[in-house]
Amino acid sequence: MSERVWCGVVAMMCVASGCGEELPDPRSACESEGFAMYGAVTLDGAETRHEGAEGDGLFQASQMYVRLPGVDGPQVILRTYASDGTQTLLERVARDIDGGSVSLTVVDATDPGAGSMNVSGLDRYSCNYEGGEICAQIVLDGNGDGLVSDDDEVFNARSGTLRFTELSGLPNRIALDWTLELGGDVTAGGEGGGSSQGCVDTGYETGGGGNWLLK
């Protein structure tokens, strides 16, 4: 990861919000500050903040994508993956939430194995939703396509929690938050590490083909 890019991001944040100004708790910023999406990402000691006034993301088969706007660099993607079952994560949480919350424990996915192809993929790991587990990663989306590949910088989580606090219909509404401890970039040998926290509180709609879109 380029130190110059990240320093530039931090500088932009200082200009926009004033260095020394107290920033909101990333996990509660959607509720307290009214963001549709909010995230903090710390990599190798440098933190960036990302906020969105509208939802942007996708539930597709066993995966969820949350796309956070970049400041002076690539957008950031939170991707999660459940290895069991055939329903989307949204449908499974809707089944289980019943007016409360659903908390999933993040499984260590920092070792793709020697000689692995498609090291950015999560489907090699066991992340059993029915056992309360999920796999997760934070991705710097270098080409801006909103997807994940070995051309991106990909930081798989070693531990953490993904928590859904609302999932309702009519109107369709979803709220979730996360906290992750990250390993290094798996596409570059896995050195380093970091953390991420954030939240989503927005609507969703069908995207056809069994997909659901944040909006």
Short mmCIF file of N, CA, C and O in Angstrom, two decimals, residues 87-211:
data_model
loop_
_atom_site.label_atom_id
_atom_site.label_comp_id
_atom_site.label_asym_id
_atom_site.label_seq_id
_atom_site.Cartn_x
_atom_site.Cartn_y
_atom_site.Cartn_z
N GLN A 87 -29.42 -19.71 1.02
CA GLN A 87 -30.07 -18.41 1.04
C GLN A 87 -29.03 -17.30 1.16
O GLN A 87 -27.90 -17.52 1.61
N THR A 88 -29.42 -16.07 0.75
CA THR A 88 -28.54 -14.93 0.97
C THR A 88 -28.44 -14.64 2.46
O THR A 88 -29.30 -15.02 3.26
N LEU A 89 -27.37 -13.95 2.84
CA LEU A 89 -27.18 -13.56 4.23
C LEU A 89 -28.35 -12.69 4.70
O LEU A 89 -28.81 -12.83 5.84
N LEU A 90 -28.85 -11.82 3.84
CA LEU A 90 -29.99 -10.98 4.20
C LEU A 90 -31.20 -11.83 4.56
O LEU A 90 -31.87 -11.59 5.56
N GLU A 91 -31.49 -12.83 3.76
CA GLU A 91 -32.65 -13.68 4.01
C GLU A 91 -32.49 -14.49 5.30
O GLU A 91 -33.44 -14.69 6.05
N ARG A 92 -31.27 -14.92 5.58
CA ARG A 92 -31.03 -15.73 6.78
C ARG A 92 -31.15 -14.87 8.03
O ARG A 92 -31.71 -15.30 9.05
N VAL A 93 -30.63 -13.66 7.97
CA VAL A 93 -30.75 -12.77 9.13
C VAL A 93 -32.21 -12.38 9.34
O VAL A 93 -32.69 -12.33 10.49
N ALA A 94 -32.94 -12.10 8.26
CA ALA A 94 -34.36 -11.77 8.38
C ALA A 94 -35.13 -12.89 9.07
O ALA A 94 -36.05 -12.64 9.86
N ARG A 95 -34.74 -14.12 8.81
CA ARG A 95 -35.37 -15.28 9.45
C ARG A 95 -35.11 -15.31 10.95
O ARG A 95 -35.97 -15.73 11.74
N ASP A 96 -33.91 -14.85 11.36
CA ASP A 96 -33.46 -15.05 12.73
C ASP A 96 -33.58 -13.84 13.64
O ASP A 96 -33.54 -13.99 14.86
N ILE A 97 -33.74 -12.64 13.09
CA ILE A 97 -33.59 -11.45 13.92
C ILE A 97 -34.77 -11.24 14.86
O ILE A 97 -34.60 -10.87 16.02
N ASP A 98 -36.00 -11.43 14.40
CA ASP A 98 -37.20 -11.47 15.25
C ASP A 98 -37.24 -10.33 16.26
O ASP A 98 -37.46 -10.53 17.46
N GLY A 99 -37.02 -9.09 15.79
CA GLY A 99 -37.12 -7.93 16.67
C GLY A 99 -35.93 -7.70 17.57
O GLY A 99 -35.91 -6.73 18.34
N GLY A 100 -34.91 -8.55 17.49
CA GLY A 100 -33.72 -8.39 18.33
C GLY A 100 -32.51 -8.07 17.49
O GLY A 100 -32.52 -7.13 16.69
N SER A 101 -31.45 -8.83 17.64
CA SER A 101 -30.24 -8.65 16.84
C SER A 101 -29.64 -10.01 16.54
O SER A 101 -29.95 -11.01 17.18
N VAL A 102 -28.78 -10.04 15.53
CA VAL A 102 -28.04 -11.26 15.16
C VAL A 102 -26.56 -10.90 15.16
O VAL A 102 -26.13 -10.02 14.42
N SER A 103 -25.78 -11.56 16.01
CA SER A 103 -24.34 -11.33 16.09
C SER A 103 -23.59 -12.55 15.57
O SER A 103 -23.89 -13.68 15.96
N LEU A 104 -22.62 -12.30 14.70
CA LEU A 104 -21.82 -13.36 14.11
C LEU A 104 -20.35 -13.14 14.47
O LEU A 104 -19.85 -12.02 14.40
N THR A 105 -19.68 -14.21 14.86
CA THR A 105 -18.27 -14.16 15.21
C THR A 105 -17.42 -14.32 13.95
O THR A 105 -17.62 -15.25 13.17
N VAL A 106 -16.48 -13.41 13.76
CA VAL A 106 -15.62 -13.44 12.58
C VAL A 106 -14.53 -14.50 12.76
O VAL A 106 -13.82 -14.52 13.76
N VAL A 107 -14.43 -15.37 11.77
CA VAL A 107 -13.46 -16.47 11.77
C VAL A 107 -12.14 -16.00 11.16
O VAL A 107 -12.13 -15.20 10.22
N ASP A 108 -11.03 -16.50 11.67
CA ASP A 108 -9.71 -16.17 11.13
C ASP A 108 -9.58 -16.66 9.68
O ASP A 108 -9.66 -17.85 9.41
N ALA A 109 -9.38 -15.71 8.76
CA ALA A 109 -9.23 -16.04 7.34
C ALA A 109 -7.97 -15.40 6.78
O ALA A 109 -7.95 -14.94 5.64
N THR A 110 -6.92 -15.37 7.61
CA THR A 110 -5.70 -14.66 7.21
C THR A 110 -4.67 -15.54 6.52
O THR A 110 -3.65 -15.03 6.06
N ASP A 111 -4.92 -16.84 6.42
CA ASP A 111 -3.95 -17.74 5.79
C ASP A 111 -4.57 -18.45 4.60
O ASP A 111 -5.24 -19.47 4.74
N PRO A 112 -4.35 -17.94 3.37
CA PRO A 112 -4.94 -18.58 2.19
C PRO A 112 -4.25 -19.88 1.80
O PRO A 112 -4.74 -20.60 0.94
N GLY A 113 -3.11 -20.19 2.41
CA GLY A 113 -2.40 -21.42 2.07
C GLY A 113 -1.34 -21.17 1.02
O GLY A 113 -1.47 -20.32 0.13
N ALA A 114 -0.28 -21.93 1.10
CA ALA A 114 0.84 -21.77 0.17
C ALA A 114 0.41 -22.12 -1.25
O ALA A 114 -0.28 -23.11 -1.48
N GLY A 115 0.84 -21.29 -2.19
CA GLY A 115 0.58 -21.56 -3.61
C GLY A 115 -0.86 -21.39 -4.03
O GLY A 115 -1.24 -21.85 -5.11
N SER A 116 -1.68 -20.73 -3.23
CA SER A 116 -3.09 -20.59 -3.55
C SER A 116 -3.31 -19.65 -4.72
O SER A 116 -2.61 -18.64 -4.87
N MET A 117 -4.28 -19.98 -5.55
CA MET A 117 -4.75 -19.07 -6.59
C MET A 117 -5.96 -18.32 -6.06
O MET A 117 -6.62 -18.77 -5.13
N ASN A 118 -6.26 -17.16 -6.63
CA ASN A 118 -7.38 -16.35 -6.20
C ASN A 118 -7.34 -16.16 -4.69
O ASN A 118 -8.28 -16.49 -3.95
N VAL A 119 -6.22 -15.61 -4.18
CA VAL A 119 -6.05 -15.47 -2.73
C VAL A 119 -7.04 -14.49 -2.12
O VAL A 119 -7.26 -14.51 -0.91
N SER A 120 -7.65 -13.63 -2.92
CA SER A 120 -8.64 -12.69 -2.41
C SER A 120 -9.99 -13.36 -2.12
O SER A 120 -10.83 -12.78 -1.43
N GLY A 121 -10.21 -14.57 -2.63
CA GLY A 121 -11.47 -15.27 -2.39
C GLY A 121 -11.60 -15.74 -0.95
O GLY A 121 -10.60 -16.00 -0.27
N LEU A 122 -12.83 -15.85 -0.47
CA LEU A 122 -13.09 -16.33 0.89
C LEU A 122 -13.67 -17.73 0.92
O LEU A 122 -13.88 -18.29 1.99
N ASP A 123 -13.92 -18.33 -0.25
CA ASP A 123 -14.61 -19.61 -0.28
C ASP A 123 -13.75 -20.80 0.12
O ASP A 123 -14.23 -21.93 0.20
N ARG A 124 -12.46 -20.59 0.44
CA ARG A 124 -11.61 -21.67 0.94
C ARG A 124 -11.76 -21.85 2.46
O ARG A 124 -11.26 -22.81 3.02
N TYR A 125 -12.43 -20.90 3.13
CA TYR A 125 -12.53 -20.92 4.58
C TYR A 125 -13.89 -21.46 5.04
O TYR A 125 -14.90 -21.31 4.34
N SER A 126 -13.93 -22.05 6.22
CA SER A 126 -15.16 -22.53 6.82
C SER A 126 -15.73 -21.43 7.71
O SER A 126 -15.15 -21.08 8.73
N CYS A 127 -16.87 -20.87 7.28
CA CYS A 127 -17.53 -19.78 8.00
C CYS A 127 -19.01 -20.16 8.12
O CYS A 127 -19.82 -19.82 7.26
N ASN A 128 -19.34 -20.89 9.15
CA ASN A 128 -20.63 -21.55 9.28
C ASN A 128 -21.65 -20.62 9.94
O ASN A 128 -21.66 -20.45 11.16
N TYR A 129 -22.54 -20.03 9.12
CA TYR A 129 -23.55 -19.12 9.66
C TYR A 129 -24.40 -19.79 10.73
O TYR A 129 -24.70 -19.18 11.77
N GLU A 130 -24.80 -21.03 10.49
CA GLU A 130 -25.64 -21.72 11.46
C GLU A 130 -24.91 -21.96 12.77
O GLU A 130 -25.53 -22.18 13.81
N GLY A 131 -23.59 -21.89 12.75
CA GLY A 131 -22.79 -21.97 13.97
C GLY A 131 -22.42 -20.61 14.52
O GLY A 131 -21.59 -20.51 15.43
N GLY A 132 -23.03 -19.54 13.96
CA GLY A 132 -22.76 -18.19 14.44
C GLY A 132 -21.48 -17.59 13.92
O GLY A 132 -20.92 -16.69 14.56
N GLU A 133 -20.99 -18.05 12.75
CA GLU A 133 -19.71 -17.60 12.21
C GLU A 133 -19.87 -16.85 10.90
O GLU A 133 -20.86 -17.04 10.18
N ILE A 134 -18.87 -16.05 10.58
CA ILE A 134 -18.81 -15.35 9.31
C ILE A 134 -17.33 -15.07 8.99
O ILE A 134 -16.52 -14.96 9.91
N CYS A 135 -16.98 -15.00 7.72
CA CYS A 135 -15.67 -14.53 7.29
C CYS A 135 -15.81 -13.11 6.75
O CYS A 135 -16.87 -12.74 6.23
N ALA A 136 -14.74 -12.32 6.87
CA ALA A 136 -14.82 -10.92 6.45
C ALA A 136 -13.47 -10.44 5.96
O ALA A 136 -12.42 -10.98 6.33
N GLN A 137 -13.51 -9.39 5.14
CA GLN A 137 -12.29 -8.75 4.66
C GLN A 137 -12.57 -7.28 4.35
O GLN A 137 -13.71 -6.89 4.07
N ILE A 138 -11.53 -6.48 4.44
CA ILE A 138 -11.56 -5.08 4.01
C ILE A 138 -10.68 -4.98 2.76
O ILE A 138 -9.54 -5.44 2.74
N VAL A 139 -11.24 -4.34 1.73
CA VAL A 139 -10.59 -4.31 0.42
C VAL A 139 -10.43 -2.86 -0.05
O VAL A 139 -11.38 -2.08 0.03
N LEU A 140 -9.24 -2.51 -0.50
CA LEU A 140 -9.02 -1.24 -1.19
C LEU A 140 -9.23 -1.50 -2.68
O LEU A 140 -8.41 -2.17 -3.33
N ASP A 141 -10.34 -0.99 -3.21
CA ASP A 141 -10.80 -1.32 -4.55
C ASP A 141 -10.05 -0.48 -5.58
O ASP A 141 -10.51 0.58 -6.01
N GLY A 142 -8.88 -0.97 -6.00
CA GLY A 142 -7.99 -0.20 -6.86
C GLY A 142 -8.58 0.21 -8.19
O GLY A 142 -8.34 1.32 -8.66
N ASN A 143 -9.38 -0.66 -8.83
CA ASN A 143 -9.93 -0.31 -10.14
C ASN A 143 -11.35 0.24 -10.06
O ASN A 143 -11.94 0.56 -11.09
N GLY A 144 -11.91 0.34 -8.86
CA GLY A 144 -13.21 0.99 -8.68
C GLY A 144 -14.39 0.25 -9.25
O GLY A 144 -15.45 0.85 -9.46
N ASP A 145 -14.27 -1.08 -9.45
CA ASP A 145 -15.40 -1.81 -10.03
C ASP A 145 -16.39 -2.32 -8.99
O ASP A 145 -17.39 -2.93 -9.34
N GLY A 146 -16.12 -2.08 -7.71
CA GLY A 146 -17.04 -2.49 -6.67
C GLY A 146 -16.99 -3.96 -6.34
O GLY A 146 -17.79 -4.45 -5.54
N LEU A 147 -16.05 -4.70 -6.93
CA LEU A 147 -15.88 -6.13 -6.71
C LEU A 147 -14.52 -6.37 -6.07
O LEU A 147 -13.80 -5.44 -5.76
N VAL A 148 -14.16 -7.64 -5.90
CA VAL A 148 -12.91 -7.99 -5.23
C VAL A 148 -12.13 -8.95 -6.11
O VAL A 148 -12.67 -9.94 -6.60
N SER A 149 -10.83 -8.66 -6.28
CA SER A 149 -9.97 -9.55 -7.06
C SER A 149 -8.56 -9.45 -6.52
O SER A 149 -8.25 -8.62 -5.65
N ASP A 150 -7.67 -10.29 -7.04
CA ASP A 150 -6.27 -10.27 -6.62
C ASP A 150 -5.54 -9.01 -7.08
O ASP A 150 -4.39 -8.78 -6.68
N ASP A 151 -6.19 -8.18 -7.90
CA ASP A 151 -5.60 -6.90 -8.30
C ASP A 151 -5.80 -5.82 -7.24
O ASP A 151 -5.21 -4.75 -7.33
N ASP A 152 -6.66 -6.10 -6.25
CA ASP A 152 -6.92 -5.15 -5.18
C ASP A 152 -5.99 -5.44 -3.99
O ASP A 152 -5.30 -6.45 -3.95
N GLU A 153 -6.01 -4.53 -3.00
CA GLU A 153 -5.35 -4.78 -1.73
C GLU A 153 -6.40 -5.35 -0.78
O GLU A 153 -7.42 -4.69 -0.52
N VAL A 154 -6.15 -6.54 -0.26
CA VAL A 154 -7.20 -7.32 0.43
C VAL A 154 -6.69 -7.73 1.81
O VAL A 154 -5.72 -8.48 1.93
N PHE A 155 -7.37 -7.23 2.84
CA PHE A 155 -6.98 -7.47 4.22
C PHE A 155 -8.04 -8.33 4.90
O PHE A 155 -9.10 -7.84 5.30
N ASN A 156 -7.77 -9.63 4.99
CA ASN A 156 -8.72 -10.54 5.61
C ASN A 156 -8.71 -10.37 7.12
O ASN A 156 -7.69 -10.11 7.74
N ALA A 157 -9.89 -10.55 7.72
CA ALA A 157 -10.02 -10.40 9.17
C ALA A 157 -9.56 -11.67 9.88
O ALA A 157 -9.81 -12.78 9.43
N ARG A 158 -8.94 -11.47 11.05
CA ARG A 158 -8.55 -12.60 11.89
C ARG A 158 -9.54 -12.81 13.04
O ARG A 158 -9.63 -13.89 13.61
N SER A 159 -10.31 -11.76 13.39
CA SER A 159 -11.29 -11.86 14.46
C SER A 159 -12.22 -10.65 14.37
O SER A 159 -12.00 -9.74 13.58
N GLY A 160 -13.27 -10.66 15.20
CA GLY A 160 -14.20 -9.54 15.22
C GLY A 160 -15.64 -9.99 15.33
O GLY A 160 -15.93 -11.16 15.59
N THR A 161 -16.54 -9.04 15.10
CA THR A 161 -17.98 -9.28 15.20
C THR A 161 -18.71 -8.52 14.10
O THR A 161 -18.40 -7.35 13.83
N LEU A 162 -19.67 -9.18 13.47
CA LEU A 162 -20.62 -8.54 12.56
C LEU A 162 -21.99 -8.67 13.21
O LEU A 162 -22.43 -9.78 13.50
N ARG A 163 -22.65 -7.53 13.46
CA ARG A 163 -23.92 -7.55 14.19
C ARG A 163 -25.01 -6.85 13.39
O ARG A 163 -24.84 -5.70 12.96
N PHE A 164 -26.11 -7.53 13.16
CA PHE A 164 -27.30 -6.95 12.54
C PHE A 164 -28.26 -6.54 13.65
O PHE A 164 -28.65 -7.37 14.48
N THR A 165 -28.65 -5.25 13.65
CA THR A 165 -29.54 -4.76 14.70
C THR A 165 -30.95 -4.46 14.19
O THR A 165 -31.86 -4.27 14.99
N GLU A 166 -31.12 -4.41 12.88
CA GLU A 166 -32.46 -4.24 12.31
C GLU A 166 -32.49 -4.84 10.92
O GLU A 166 -31.55 -4.71 10.14
N LEU A 167 -33.56 -5.52 10.61
CA LEU A 167 -33.82 -5.98 9.25
C LEU A 167 -35.33 -6.12 9.13
O LEU A 167 -35.93 -7.04 9.68
N SER A 168 -35.94 -5.16 8.44
CA SER A 168 -37.40 -5.09 8.40
C SER A 168 -37.88 -4.85 6.98
O SER A 168 -37.11 -4.49 6.09
N GLY A 169 -39.15 -5.05 6.78
CA GLY A 169 -39.78 -4.80 5.49
C GLY A 169 -40.91 -3.80 5.63
O GLY A 169 -41.47 -3.61 6.71
N LEU A 170 -41.25 -3.14 4.52
CA LEU A 170 -42.38 -2.20 4.46
C LEU A 170 -42.33 -1.15 5.57
O LEU A 170 -43.21 -1.10 6.42
N PRO A 171 -41.39 -0.20 5.57
CA PRO A 171 -40.35 -0.05 4.55
C PRO A 171 -39.17 -1.00 4.79
O PRO A 171 -38.90 -1.38 5.93
N ASN A 172 -38.49 -1.33 3.70
CA ASN A 172 -37.31 -2.19 3.83
C ASN A 172 -36.18 -1.40 4.48
O ASN A 172 -35.77 -0.35 3.98
N ARG A 173 -35.67 -1.92 5.58
CA ARG A 173 -34.64 -1.22 6.34
C ARG A 173 -33.66 -2.22 6.89
O ARG A 173 -34.04 -3.30 7.34
N ILE A 174 -32.37 -1.86 6.88
CA ILE A 174 -31.33 -2.72 7.43
C ILE A 174 -30.35 -1.87 8.22
O ILE A 174 -29.99 -0.76 7.81
N ALA A 175 -29.95 -2.36 9.38
CA ALA A 175 -28.93 -1.70 10.19
C ALA A 175 -27.96 -2.77 10.68
O ALA A 175 -28.38 -3.84 11.13
N LEU A 176 -26.69 -2.47 10.59
CA LEU A 176 -25.66 -3.41 11.05
C LEU A 176 -24.43 -2.63 11.47
O LEU A 176 -24.26 -1.46 11.12
N ASP A 177 -23.56 -3.27 12.23
CA ASP A 177 -22.27 -2.68 12.56
C ASP A 177 -21.23 -3.79 12.62
O ASP A 177 -21.56 -4.98 12.67
N TRP A 178 -19.96 -3.39 12.60
CA TRP A 178 -18.89 -4.37 12.62
C TRP A 178 -17.67 -3.83 13.34
O TRP A 178 -17.46 -2.62 13.46
N THR A 179 -16.88 -4.75 13.85
CA THR A 179 -15.55 -4.46 14.35
C THR A 179 -14.64 -5.61 13.94
O THR A 179 -15.00 -6.77 14.14
N LEU A 180 -13.51 -5.30 13.33
CA LEU A 180 -12.63 -6.32 12.76
C LEU A 180 -11.18 -6.06 13.14
O LEU A 180 -10.73 -4.91 13.15
N GLU A 181 -10.46 -7.12 13.45
CA GLU A 181 -9.01 -7.08 13.52
C GLU A 181 -8.50 -7.72 12.23
O GLU A 181 -8.90 -8.84 11.88
N LEU A 182 -7.62 -7.03 11.54
CA LEU A 182 -7.21 -7.42 10.19
C LEU A 182 -5.79 -7.96 10.16
O LEU A 182 -4.90 -7.45 10.86
N GLY A 183 -5.58 -8.95 9.30
CA GLY A 183 -4.24 -9.37 8.95
C GLY A 183 -3.69 -8.50 7.85
O GLY A 183 -4.30 -7.49 7.46
N GLY A 184 -2.54 -8.87 7.29
CA GLY A 184 -1.95 -8.11 6.20
C GLY A 184 -2.61 -8.39 4.86
O GLY A 184 -3.50 -9.24 4.74
N ASP A 185 -2.18 -7.68 3.85
CA ASP A 185 -2.70 -7.82 2.49
C ASP A 185 -2.36 -9.22 1.96
O ASP A 185 -1.19 -9.52 1.71
N VAL A 186 -3.37 -10.06 1.77
CA VAL A 186 -3.13 -11.44 1.32
C VAL A 186 -2.61 -11.49 -0.10
O VAL A 186 -2.01 -12.49 -0.52
N THR A 187 -2.83 -10.44 -0.89
CA THR A 187 -2.33 -10.43 -2.26
C THR A 187 -0.86 -10.03 -2.32
O THR A 187 -0.25 -10.08 -3.39
N ALA A 188 -0.29 -9.63 -1.18
CA ALA A 188 1.11 -9.20 -1.14
C ALA A 188 1.89 -9.92 -0.05
O ALA A 188 2.85 -9.37 0.49
N GLY A 189 1.45 -11.12 0.29
CA GLY A 189 2.19 -11.92 1.25
C GLY A 189 1.71 -11.86 2.67
O GLY A 189 2.24 -12.56 3.54
N GLY A 190 0.72 -11.00 2.97
CA GLY A 190 0.10 -11.02 4.29
C GLY A 190 0.86 -10.32 5.39
O GLY A 190 0.59 -10.53 6.57
N GLU A 191 1.80 -9.43 5.06
CA GLU A 191 2.54 -8.70 6.09
C GLU A 191 1.71 -7.52 6.60
O GLU A 191 0.92 -6.94 5.87
N GLY A 192 1.93 -7.15 7.86
CA GLY A 192 1.23 -6.00 8.44
C GLY A 192 -0.12 -6.38 8.99
O GLY A 192 -0.40 -7.54 9.28
N GLY A 193 -0.98 -5.38 9.14
CA GLY A 193 -2.31 -5.62 9.70
C GLY A 193 -2.99 -4.32 10.06
O GLY A 193 -2.50 -3.23 9.77
N GLY A 194 -4.15 -4.43 10.71
CA GLY A 194 -4.89 -3.24 11.07
C GLY A 194 -6.22 -3.59 11.69
O GLY A 194 -6.41 -4.67 12.27
N SER A 195 -7.18 -2.69 11.53
CA SER A 195 -8.51 -2.89 12.12
C SER A 195 -9.53 -2.08 11.35
O SER A 195 -9.18 -1.19 10.56
N SER A 196 -10.79 -2.36 11.58
CA SER A 196 -11.88 -1.59 10.97
C SER A 196 -13.11 -1.67 11.84
O SER A 196 -13.38 -2.71 12.46
N GLN A 197 -13.82 -0.56 11.91
CA GLN A 197 -15.12 -0.52 12.57
C GLN A 197 -16.05 0.31 11.70
O GLN A 197 -15.60 1.19 10.96
N GLY A 198 -17.34 0.04 11.79
CA GLY A 198 -18.27 0.84 11.01
C GLY A 198 -19.70 0.40 11.17
O GLY A 198 -20.02 -0.47 11.99
N CYS A 199 -20.57 1.04 10.37
CA CYS A 199 -22.01 0.78 10.48
C CYS A 199 -22.70 1.05 9.16
O CYS A 199 -22.19 1.74 8.28
N VAL A 200 -23.89 0.49 9.05
CA VAL A 200 -24.81 0.72 7.93
C VAL A 200 -26.20 0.90 8.50
O VAL A 200 -26.61 0.17 9.41
N ASP A 201 -26.93 1.89 8.02
CA ASP A 201 -28.32 2.09 8.41
C ASP A 201 -29.03 2.71 7.22
O ASP A 201 -28.99 3.91 7.00
N THR A 202 -29.66 1.86 6.41
CA THR A 202 -30.19 2.34 5.14
C THR A 202 -31.29 1.39 4.64
O THR A 202 -31.66 0.44 5.33
N GLY A 203 -31.81 1.67 3.46
CA GLY A 203 -32.81 0.81 2.87
C GLY A 203 -32.20 -0.25 1.97
O GLY A 203 -30.99 -0.25 1.71
N TYR A 204 -33.04 -1.14 1.49
CA TYR A 204 -32.60 -2.14 0.53
C TYR A 204 -33.74 -2.46 -0.42
O TYR A 204 -34.91 -2.22 -0.12
N GLU A 205 -33.40 -3.00 -1.59
CA GLU A 205 -34.40 -3.34 -2.59
C GLU A 205 -33.93 -4.54 -3.38
O GLU A 205 -32.73 -4.87 -3.39
N THR A 206 -34.85 -5.21 -4.03
CA THR A 206 -34.46 -6.35 -4.85
C THR A 206 -33.68 -5.89 -6.07
O THR A 206 -33.98 -4.85 -6.68
N GLY A 207 -32.64 -6.65 -6.40
CA GLY A 207 -31.86 -6.36 -7.59
C GLY A 207 -32.09 -7.38 -8.69
O GLY A 207 -31.42 -7.35 -9.73
N GLY A 208 -33.04 -8.30 -8.47
CA GLY A 208 -33.30 -9.34 -9.44
C GLY A 208 -32.29 -10.47 -9.33
O GLY A 208 -31.19 -10.30 -8.80
N GLY A 209 -32.68 -11.63 -9.80
CA GLY A 209 -31.78 -12.77 -9.80
C GLY A 209 -31.39 -13.25 -8.42
O GLY A 209 -30.32 -13.84 -8.24
N GLY A 210 -32.24 -12.97 -7.42
CA GLY A 210 -31.94 -13.38 -6.06
C GLY A 210 -31.02 -12.44 -5.31
O GLY A 210 -30.63 -12.73 -4.17
N ASN A 211 -30.65 -11.31 -5.92
CA ASN A 211 -29.77 -10.34 -5.28
C ASN A 211 -30.58 -9.25 -4.58
O ASN A 211 -31.71 -8.96 -4.95
#
